GROMACS .gro file of C-alpha atoms in nm:
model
  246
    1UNK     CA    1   0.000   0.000   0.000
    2UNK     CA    2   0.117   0.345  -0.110
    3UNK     CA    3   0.022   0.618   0.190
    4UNK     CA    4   0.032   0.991   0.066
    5UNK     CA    5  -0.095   1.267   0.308
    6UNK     CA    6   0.029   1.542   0.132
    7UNK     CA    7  -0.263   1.815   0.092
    8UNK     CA    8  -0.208   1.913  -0.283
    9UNK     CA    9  -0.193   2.276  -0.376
   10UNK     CA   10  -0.483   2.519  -0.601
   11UNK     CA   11  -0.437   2.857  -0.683
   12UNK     CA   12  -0.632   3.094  -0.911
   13UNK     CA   13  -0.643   3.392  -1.042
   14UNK     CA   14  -0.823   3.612  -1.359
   15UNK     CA   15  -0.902   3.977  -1.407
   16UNK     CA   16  -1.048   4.156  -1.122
   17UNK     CA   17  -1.223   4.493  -1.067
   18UNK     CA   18  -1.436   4.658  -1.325
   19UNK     CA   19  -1.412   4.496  -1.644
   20UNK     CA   20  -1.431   4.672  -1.982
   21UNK     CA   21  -1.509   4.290  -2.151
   22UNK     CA   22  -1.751   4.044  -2.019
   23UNK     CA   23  -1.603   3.789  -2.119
   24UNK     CA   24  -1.251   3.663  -1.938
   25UNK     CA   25  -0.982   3.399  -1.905
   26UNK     CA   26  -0.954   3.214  -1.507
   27UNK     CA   27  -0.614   3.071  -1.494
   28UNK     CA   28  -0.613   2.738  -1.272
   29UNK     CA   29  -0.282   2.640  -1.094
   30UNK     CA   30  -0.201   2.342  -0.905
   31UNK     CA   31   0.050   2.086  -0.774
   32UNK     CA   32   0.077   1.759  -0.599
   33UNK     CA   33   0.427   1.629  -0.450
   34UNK     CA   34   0.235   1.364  -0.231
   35UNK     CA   35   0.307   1.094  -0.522
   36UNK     CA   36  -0.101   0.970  -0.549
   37UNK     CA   37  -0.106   1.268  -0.820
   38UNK     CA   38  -0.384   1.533  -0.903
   39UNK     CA   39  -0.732   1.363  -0.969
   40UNK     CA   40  -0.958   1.641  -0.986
   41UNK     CA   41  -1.054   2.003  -0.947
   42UNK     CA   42  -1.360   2.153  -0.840
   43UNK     CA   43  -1.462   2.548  -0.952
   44UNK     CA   44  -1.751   2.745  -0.737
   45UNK     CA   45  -1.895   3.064  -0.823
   46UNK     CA   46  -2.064   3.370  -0.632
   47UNK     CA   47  -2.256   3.608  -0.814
   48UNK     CA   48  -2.334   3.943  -0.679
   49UNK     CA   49  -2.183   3.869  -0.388
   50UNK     CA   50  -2.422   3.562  -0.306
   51UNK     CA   51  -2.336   3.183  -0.171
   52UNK     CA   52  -2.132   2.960  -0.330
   53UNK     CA   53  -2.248   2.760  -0.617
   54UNK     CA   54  -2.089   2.454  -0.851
   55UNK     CA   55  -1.959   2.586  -1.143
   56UNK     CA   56  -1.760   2.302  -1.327
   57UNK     CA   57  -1.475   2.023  -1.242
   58UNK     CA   58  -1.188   2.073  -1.449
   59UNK     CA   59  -0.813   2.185  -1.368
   60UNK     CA   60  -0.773   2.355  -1.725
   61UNK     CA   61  -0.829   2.718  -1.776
   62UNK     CA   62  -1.168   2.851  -1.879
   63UNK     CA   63  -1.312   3.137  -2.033
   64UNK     CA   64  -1.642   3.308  -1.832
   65UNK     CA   65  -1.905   3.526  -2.022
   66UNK     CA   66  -2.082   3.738  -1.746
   67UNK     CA   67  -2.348   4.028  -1.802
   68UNK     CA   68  -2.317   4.409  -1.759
   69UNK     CA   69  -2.409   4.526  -1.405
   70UNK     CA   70  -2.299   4.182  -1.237
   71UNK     CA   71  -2.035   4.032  -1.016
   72UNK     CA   72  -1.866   3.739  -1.034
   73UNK     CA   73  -1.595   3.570  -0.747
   74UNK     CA   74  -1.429   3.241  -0.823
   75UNK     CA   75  -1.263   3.002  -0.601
   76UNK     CA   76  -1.058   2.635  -0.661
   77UNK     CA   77  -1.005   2.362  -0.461
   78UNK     CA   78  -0.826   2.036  -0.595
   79UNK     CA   79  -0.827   1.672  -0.491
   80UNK     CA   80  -0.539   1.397  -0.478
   81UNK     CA   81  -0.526   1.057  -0.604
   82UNK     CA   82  -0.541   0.980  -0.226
   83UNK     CA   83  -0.873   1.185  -0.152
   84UNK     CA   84  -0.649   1.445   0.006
   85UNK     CA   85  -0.839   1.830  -0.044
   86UNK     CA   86  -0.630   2.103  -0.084
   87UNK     CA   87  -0.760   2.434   0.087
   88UNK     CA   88  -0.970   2.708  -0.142
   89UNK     CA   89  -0.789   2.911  -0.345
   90UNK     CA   90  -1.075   3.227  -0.384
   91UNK     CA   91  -1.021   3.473  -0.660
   92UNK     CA   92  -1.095   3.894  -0.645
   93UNK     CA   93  -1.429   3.985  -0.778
   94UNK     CA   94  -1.447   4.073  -1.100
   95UNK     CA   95  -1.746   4.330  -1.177
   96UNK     CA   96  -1.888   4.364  -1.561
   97UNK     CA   97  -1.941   4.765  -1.623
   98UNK     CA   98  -2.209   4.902  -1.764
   99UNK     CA   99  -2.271   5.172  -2.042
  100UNK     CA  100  -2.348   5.447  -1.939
  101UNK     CA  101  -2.714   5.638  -1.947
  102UNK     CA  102  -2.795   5.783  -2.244
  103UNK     CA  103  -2.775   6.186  -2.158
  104UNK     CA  104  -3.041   6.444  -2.126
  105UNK     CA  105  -2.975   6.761  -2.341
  106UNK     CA  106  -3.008   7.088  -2.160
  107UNK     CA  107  -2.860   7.355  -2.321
  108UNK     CA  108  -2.874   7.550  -2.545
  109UNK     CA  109  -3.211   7.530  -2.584
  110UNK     CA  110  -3.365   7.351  -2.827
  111UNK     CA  111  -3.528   7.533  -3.144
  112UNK     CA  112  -3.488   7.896  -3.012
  113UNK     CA  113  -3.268   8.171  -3.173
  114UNK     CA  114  -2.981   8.302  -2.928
  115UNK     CA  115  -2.736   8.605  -3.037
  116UNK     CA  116  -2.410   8.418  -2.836
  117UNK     CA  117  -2.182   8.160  -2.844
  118UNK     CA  118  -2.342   7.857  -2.674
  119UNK     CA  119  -2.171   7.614  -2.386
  120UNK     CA  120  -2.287   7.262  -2.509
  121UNK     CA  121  -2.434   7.111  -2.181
  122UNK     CA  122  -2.616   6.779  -2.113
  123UNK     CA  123  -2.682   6.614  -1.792
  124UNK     CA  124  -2.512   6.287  -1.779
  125UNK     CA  125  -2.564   5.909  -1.543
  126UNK     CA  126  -2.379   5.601  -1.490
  127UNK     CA  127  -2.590   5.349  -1.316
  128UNK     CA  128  -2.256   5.183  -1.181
  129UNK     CA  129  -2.156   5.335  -0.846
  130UNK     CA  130  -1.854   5.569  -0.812
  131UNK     CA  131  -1.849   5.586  -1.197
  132UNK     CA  132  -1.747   5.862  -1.357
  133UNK     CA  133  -1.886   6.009  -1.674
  134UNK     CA  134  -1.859   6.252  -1.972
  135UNK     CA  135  -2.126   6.381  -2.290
  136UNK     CA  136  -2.003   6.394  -2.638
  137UNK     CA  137  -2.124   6.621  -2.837
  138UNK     CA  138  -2.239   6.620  -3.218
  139UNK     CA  139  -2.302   6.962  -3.378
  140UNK     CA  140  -2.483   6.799  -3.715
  141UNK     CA  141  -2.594   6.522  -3.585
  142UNK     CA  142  -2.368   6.316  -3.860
  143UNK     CA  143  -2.225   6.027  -3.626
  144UNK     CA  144  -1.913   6.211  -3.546
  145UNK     CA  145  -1.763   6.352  -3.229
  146UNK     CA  146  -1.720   6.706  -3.274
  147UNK     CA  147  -1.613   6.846  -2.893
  148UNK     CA  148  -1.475   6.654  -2.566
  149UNK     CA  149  -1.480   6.757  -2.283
  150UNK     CA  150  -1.163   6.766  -2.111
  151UNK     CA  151  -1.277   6.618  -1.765
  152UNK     CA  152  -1.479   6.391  -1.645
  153UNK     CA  153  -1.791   6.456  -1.412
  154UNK     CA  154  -1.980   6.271  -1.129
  155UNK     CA  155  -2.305   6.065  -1.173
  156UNK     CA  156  -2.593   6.299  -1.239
  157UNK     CA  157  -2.352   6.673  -1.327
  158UNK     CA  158  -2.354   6.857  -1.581
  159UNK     CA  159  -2.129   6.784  -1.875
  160UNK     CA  160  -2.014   7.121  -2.088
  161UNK     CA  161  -1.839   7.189  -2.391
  162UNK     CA  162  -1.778   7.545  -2.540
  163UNK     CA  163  -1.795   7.598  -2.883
  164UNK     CA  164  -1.744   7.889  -3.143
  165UNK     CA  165  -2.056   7.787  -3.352
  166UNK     CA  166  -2.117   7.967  -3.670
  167UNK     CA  167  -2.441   8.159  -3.749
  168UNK     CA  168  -2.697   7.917  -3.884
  169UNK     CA  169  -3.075   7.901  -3.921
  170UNK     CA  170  -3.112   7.523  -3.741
  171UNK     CA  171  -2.859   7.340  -3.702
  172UNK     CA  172  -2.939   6.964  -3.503
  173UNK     CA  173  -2.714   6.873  -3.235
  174UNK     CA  174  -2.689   6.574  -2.990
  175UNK     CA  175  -2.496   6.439  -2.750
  176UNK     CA  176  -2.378   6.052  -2.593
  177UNK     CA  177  -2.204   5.988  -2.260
  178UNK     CA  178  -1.837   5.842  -2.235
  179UNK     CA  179  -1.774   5.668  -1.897
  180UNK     CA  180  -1.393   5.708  -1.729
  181UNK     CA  181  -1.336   5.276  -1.890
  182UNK     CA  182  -1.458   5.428  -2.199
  183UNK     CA  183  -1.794   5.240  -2.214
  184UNK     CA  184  -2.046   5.481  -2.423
  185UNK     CA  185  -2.444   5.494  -2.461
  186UNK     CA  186  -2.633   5.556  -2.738
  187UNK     CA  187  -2.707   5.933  -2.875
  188UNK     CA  188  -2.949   6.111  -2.734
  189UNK     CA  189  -3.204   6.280  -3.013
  190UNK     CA  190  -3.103   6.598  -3.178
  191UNK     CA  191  -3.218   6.953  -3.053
  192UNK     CA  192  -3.203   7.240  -3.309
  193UNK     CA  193  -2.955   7.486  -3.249
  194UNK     CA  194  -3.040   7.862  -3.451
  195UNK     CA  195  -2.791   8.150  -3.381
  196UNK     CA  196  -2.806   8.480  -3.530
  197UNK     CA  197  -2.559   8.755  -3.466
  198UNK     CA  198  -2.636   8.982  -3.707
  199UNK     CA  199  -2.814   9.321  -3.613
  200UNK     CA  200  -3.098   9.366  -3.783
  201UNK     CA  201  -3.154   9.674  -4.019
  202UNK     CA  202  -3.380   9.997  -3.930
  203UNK     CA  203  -3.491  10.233  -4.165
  204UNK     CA  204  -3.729  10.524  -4.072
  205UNK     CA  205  -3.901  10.736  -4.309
  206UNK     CA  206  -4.053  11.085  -4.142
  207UNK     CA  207  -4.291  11.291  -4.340
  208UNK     CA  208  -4.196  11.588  -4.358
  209UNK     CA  209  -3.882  11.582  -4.325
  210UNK     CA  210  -3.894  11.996  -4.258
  211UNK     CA  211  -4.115  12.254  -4.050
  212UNK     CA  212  -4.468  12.178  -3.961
  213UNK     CA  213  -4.757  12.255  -3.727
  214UNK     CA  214  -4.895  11.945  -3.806
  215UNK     CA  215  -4.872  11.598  -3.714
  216UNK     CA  216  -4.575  11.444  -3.896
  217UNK     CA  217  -4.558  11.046  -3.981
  218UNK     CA  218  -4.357  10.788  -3.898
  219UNK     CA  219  -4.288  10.482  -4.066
  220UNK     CA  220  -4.053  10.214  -4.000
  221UNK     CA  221  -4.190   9.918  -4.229
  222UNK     CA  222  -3.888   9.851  -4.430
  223UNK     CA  223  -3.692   9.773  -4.174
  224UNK     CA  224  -3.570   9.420  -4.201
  225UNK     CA  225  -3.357   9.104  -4.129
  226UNK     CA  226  -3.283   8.832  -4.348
  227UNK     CA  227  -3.176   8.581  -4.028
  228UNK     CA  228  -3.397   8.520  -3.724
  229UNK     CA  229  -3.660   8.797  -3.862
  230UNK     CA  230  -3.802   9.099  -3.661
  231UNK     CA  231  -3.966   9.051  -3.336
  232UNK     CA  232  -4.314   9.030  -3.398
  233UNK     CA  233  -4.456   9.260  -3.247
  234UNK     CA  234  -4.128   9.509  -3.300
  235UNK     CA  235  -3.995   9.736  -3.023
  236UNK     CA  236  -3.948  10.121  -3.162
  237UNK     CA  237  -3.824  10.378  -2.982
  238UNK     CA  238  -3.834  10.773  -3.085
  239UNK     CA  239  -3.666  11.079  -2.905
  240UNK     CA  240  -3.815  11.433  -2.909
  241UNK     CA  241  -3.506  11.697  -2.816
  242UNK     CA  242  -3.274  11.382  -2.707
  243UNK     CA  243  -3.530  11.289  -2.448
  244UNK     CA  244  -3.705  10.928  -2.484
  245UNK     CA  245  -4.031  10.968  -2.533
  246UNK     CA  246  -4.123  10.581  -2.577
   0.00000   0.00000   0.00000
């Protein structure tokens, strides 16, 4: 009879952490110097941070496919050709991330004319915890990324981006968030952006244009402007000896 009390050896290890991939490689290691020789290994699994459950026996490597917004903890034990158990080996939890949420436009604001340049802002979300998150923003709404911002924001904060945006009469704009692992959501829909900067043009007729004891008139209705239009109704504004009078 051959006597071996030897407790064999299991280690284990994989990627740990938040994880960019769900899918990942656990690396089984193990050793016997007893002389009855490895015979088995047994693989257990906690998700979200739950009891221990049989996963597989093997002693090779494996690949693991988790899902987004889960945990996953692995731990190894082995067995001898003598039925000796070697302790658990328990791996670091490895955490699948999440996209982030796709991001709530804010300003500027959506189909009305403004006379500046505009900060690009959108409200941004992660629903992982402690995850950090940026927009990015798309002035024509053609697929690509057309500002960054340089930092990154908390869960629920604003996300900005100045930009010198030419004058336009509607121009869609959009915007997708970027977590810190670079995980991104979809695009949020467009808003129409309209900027005019142009002053418009007043022209004032007065008849007549000399001496009277009458009542003279005023007219103003060619003034014009060939962007956002006049304000409807118009603002006019006449002085009598410098003085306004309304």
């Amino acid at each position: 009879a051959y006597i071996d009390k030897t407790i064999p050896t299991a280690g284990i290890s994989y990627p740990s952490g938040m994880l960019t991939s769900a899918t990942f490689t656990v690396t089984l290691t193990e050793s016997d110097t007893g002389g009855s020789g490895l015979a088995s290994g047994r693989v257990e699994l906690s998700t979200d941070a739950g009891g221990w459950a049989y996963y597989t026996t093997t002693i090779n490597d494996f690949t693991y496919t988790g899902s987004p917004g889960h945990s996953y903890q692995f731990r190894y034990q082995t067995t001898d050709g003598a039925g000796n158990l070697s302790t658990w080996a328990t791996g670091l939890t490895a955490t699948i991330n999440r996209a982030p949420n796709t991001p709530t436009l804010k300003a500027p604001p959506d189909n009305t004319w403004i006379n500046y340049n505009p900060t690009f802002t959108a409200t941004v979300a992660d629903p992982d915890t402690g995850q950090t998150v940026k927009a990015l923003f798309d002035y024509n709404s053609d697929g690509s990324v057309d500002c960054t911002p340089a930092a990154l924001v908390a869960s629920g904060s604003d996300s900005t981006c100045a930009y010198t945006f030419p004058d336009t009469s509607g121009t869609s704009w959009r915007a997708k968030a970027q977590d810190s692992l670079g995980a991104e959501s979809a695009w949020s829909g467009s808003w129409t952006l309209k900027k005019d900067t142009v002053a418009p043009v007043a022209r004032l007729t007065v008849s007549p244009t000399g001496w009277t004891n009458g009542n003279p008139t005023w007219d103003w209705s060619t003034s014009s402007d060939d962007r956002s239009g006049l304000r409807s109704p118009s603002r006019y504004y006449y002085y009598l000896d410098g003085v306004a009078q309304g």
